[in-house]
């Protein structure tokens, strides 16, 4: 089949003592009929430009909420992370969209984690902080993914309401 594929990356986080899954990440991938797998770095900017990013984001949030529900129903609750583009974070109504996905699938918002990349912090930082604070009030957590790959300063870390920081391996690989 061709088209957008929502993939669950199991084992994103696990309890080191017994290997129990405690977190996963819902990823969007595009399988093109002629070009095979297309990198998100290629199709996400196009989706933003054409206005399809909102639809993709809505679908990703519902897919993540559905995965959380499946885990709960199986007796193994875990959080699911979803990547957000800058346009998605700043779109009006994101908080309502999050609540709708949670209510539709009977999960708590705290079971979802929104991942941002540091590249999105270049513009509209104040707007991003305000939006993040409003969404955090719902119970959703935030992580900053691939820190160290862009141009962000450590000052951002003090100002952003983050729950988790994911440092890019290239940044720390040779630190010692």
Coordinates of C-alpha atoms in Angstrom, one line a residue:
X1 CA 0.0 0.0 0.0
X2 CA 1.0 3.6 -0.6
X3 CA 0.4 6.8 1.3
X4 CA 0.9 8.1 4.8
X5 CA 1.8 5.4 7.4
X6 CA 1.6 5.9 11.1
X7 CA 4.2 3.8 12.8
X8 CA 4.5 3.0 16.5
X9 CA 8.1 2.9 17.7
X10 CA 7.8 0.6 20.6
X11 CA 10.5 0.6 23.3
X12 CA 11.1 4.3 23.1
X13 CA 11.3 4.3 26.8
X14 CA 11.2 1.3 29.1
X15 CA 11.7 0.6 32.8
X16 CA 15.3 -0.6 33.1
X17 CA 14.4 -3.0 35.9
X18 CA 12.0 -5.2 34.1
X19 CA 11.8 -4.0 30.5
X20 CA 8.2 -2.9 30.8
X21 CA 7.2 -0.5 28.0
X22 CA 6.5 3.0 29.5
X23 CA 6.5 5.1 26.4
X24 CA 6.3 5.0 22.6
X25 CA 6.4 7.5 19.7
X26 CA 3.9 7.7 16.9
X27 CA 5.7 8.6 13.7
X28 CA 4.3 9.6 10.3
X29 CA 6.0 8.1 7.2
X30 CA 5.1 8.4 3.5
X31 CA 5.5 5.4 1.2
X32 CA 5.4 6.8 -2.3
X33 CA 4.5 4.5 -5.2
X34 CA 7.6 5.3 -7.2
X35 CA 10.1 6.8 -4.8
X36 CA 9.6 4.4 -1.8
X37 CA 9.9 5.9 1.7
X38 CA 10.0 9.7 1.7
X39 CA 11.7 11.4 4.5
X40 CA 9.6 13.5 6.9
X41 CA 12.1 16.3 6.2
X42 CA 10.9 16.3 2.6
X43 CA 7.1 16.0 3.0
X44 CA 6.4 17.9 6.2
X45 CA 7.5 21.3 4.8
X46 CA 5.3 20.6 1.7
X47 CA 2.4 19.7 4.0
X48 CA 2.9 22.9 5.9
X49 CA 3.0 24.9 2.7
X50 CA -0.2 23.3 1.3
X51 CA -2.1 23.4 4.5
X52 CA -2.3 19.7 4.9
X53 CA -0.2 19.7 8.1
X54 CA -3.4 20.3 10.2
X55 CA -5.1 17.2 8.9
X56 CA -1.9 15.1 9.3
X57 CA -1.5 16.4 12.9
X58 CA -5.1 15.7 13.8
X59 CA -4.7 12.1 12.4
X60 CA -1.4 11.6 14.3
X61 CA -3.0 12.8 17.6
X62 CA -5.9 10.4 17.2
X63 CA -3.6 7.5 16.2
X64 CA -1.5 8.2 19.4
X65 CA -4.6 8.4 21.6
X66 CA -5.8 5.1 20.1
X67 CA -2.4 3.5 20.9
X68 CA -2.6 4.7 24.5
X69 CA -6.1 3.3 24.8
X70 CA -5.0 -0.1 23.4
X71 CA -2.2 -0.2 26.0
X72 CA -4.5 0.6 28.8
X73 CA -7.0 -2.0 27.7
X74 CA -4.3 -4.6 27.6
X75 CA -3.3 -3.7 31.1
X76 CA 0.0 -2.0 30.1
X77 CA -0.5 1.7 30.1
X78 CA 2.2 3.8 28.4
X79 CA 2.6 7.3 27.1
X80 CA 2.8 8.1 23.4
X81 CA 4.8 11.0 22.0
X82 CA 3.8 12.9 18.8
X83 CA 6.0 15.3 17.0
X84 CA 4.7 18.8 16.2
X85 CA 5.8 21.2 13.6
X86 CA 5.8 25.0 14.5
X87 CA 2.7 25.6 12.4
X88 CA 0.8 22.8 14.3
X89 CA 1.8 24.2 17.7
X90 CA 0.7 27.7 16.8
X91 CA -2.5 26.8 15.0
X92 CA -5.7 28.0 16.7
X93 CA -7.6 25.3 18.5
X94 CA -4.8 22.8 19.1
X95 CA -5.9 22.5 22.7
X96 CA -9.4 21.6 21.7
X97 CA -8.1 19.1 19.2
X98 CA -6.0 17.4 21.9
X99 CA -9.0 17.2 24.2
X100 CA -11.2 15.8 21.5
X101 CA -8.7 13.0 20.7
X102 CA -8.4 12.2 24.4
X103 CA -12.2 12.2 25.0
X104 CA -12.9 10.2 21.8
X105 CA -10.5 7.4 22.9
X106 CA -11.2 7.7 26.7
X107 CA -7.6 8.6 27.8
X108 CA -6.2 11.2 30.0
X109 CA -4.2 14.0 28.3
X110 CA -1.2 13.2 30.6
X111 CA -0.8 10.0 28.5
X112 CA 0.2 12.2 25.5
X113 CA 3.6 13.9 25.0
X114 CA 4.2 16.5 22.4
X115 CA 7.7 16.7 20.9
X116 CA 9.1 19.9 19.6
X117 CA 12.4 20.3 17.8
X118 CA 14.8 23.1 18.7
X119 CA 14.6 24.5 15.2
X120 CA 11.0 25.6 15.9
X121 CA 12.3 27.9 18.6
X122 CA 13.9 30.4 16.3
X123 CA 10.8 32.4 15.6
X124 CA 7.8 33.4 17.8
X125 CA 9.4 32.1 21.0
X126 CA 7.0 34.2 23.2
X127 CA 3.9 32.8 21.3
X128 CA 5.3 29.3 21.6
X129 CA 5.7 29.6 25.4
X130 CA 2.2 31.0 25.8
X131 CA 0.7 28.1 23.7
X132 CA 2.8 25.5 25.6
X133 CA 1.7 26.8 29.0
X134 CA -2.0 26.6 27.9
X135 CA -1.6 23.0 26.7
X136 CA 0.4 22.0 29.8
X137 CA -2.6 23.1 31.9
X138 CA -4.5 20.2 30.1
X139 CA -2.0 17.7 31.5
X140 CA -0.1 17.1 28.2
X141 CA 3.7 17.0 28.6
X142 CA 6.3 18.5 26.3
X143 CA 9.8 17.3 25.3
X144 CA 12.4 19.1 23.2
X145 CA 13.8 16.6 20.7
X146 CA 17.3 16.6 19.1
X147 CA 18.6 19.4 21.3
X148 CA 22.1 20.3 20.2
X149 CA 21.5 20.1 16.5
X150 CA 20.4 23.7 15.9
X151 CA 21.1 27.1 17.2
X152 CA 19.2 27.3 20.5
X153 CA 20.9 28.6 23.6
X154 CA 20.6 27.1 27.0
X155 CA 18.6 30.2 28.0
X156 CA 15.6 28.7 26.1
X157 CA 15.7 25.7 28.4
X158 CA 15.0 28.0 31.4
X159 CA 12.1 29.7 29.8
X160 CA 10.3 26.8 28.1
X161 CA 7.9 24.7 30.1
X162 CA 9.5 21.4 29.2
X163 CA 9.2 18.0 30.9
X164 CA 11.9 16.3 29.0
X165 CA 15.0 17.2 27.1
X166 CA 16.4 14.8 24.4
X167 CA 20.0 15.6 23.6
X168 CA 21.1 14.6 20.1
X169 CA 23.7 11.8 20.2
X170 CA 26.0 13.8 17.8
X171 CA 26.1 16.5 20.4
X172 CA 27.4 14.2 23.2
X173 CA 29.0 11.4 21.4
X174 CA 32.6 12.5 22.0
X175 CA 32.0 14.6 25.1
X176 CA 34.5 12.7 27.2

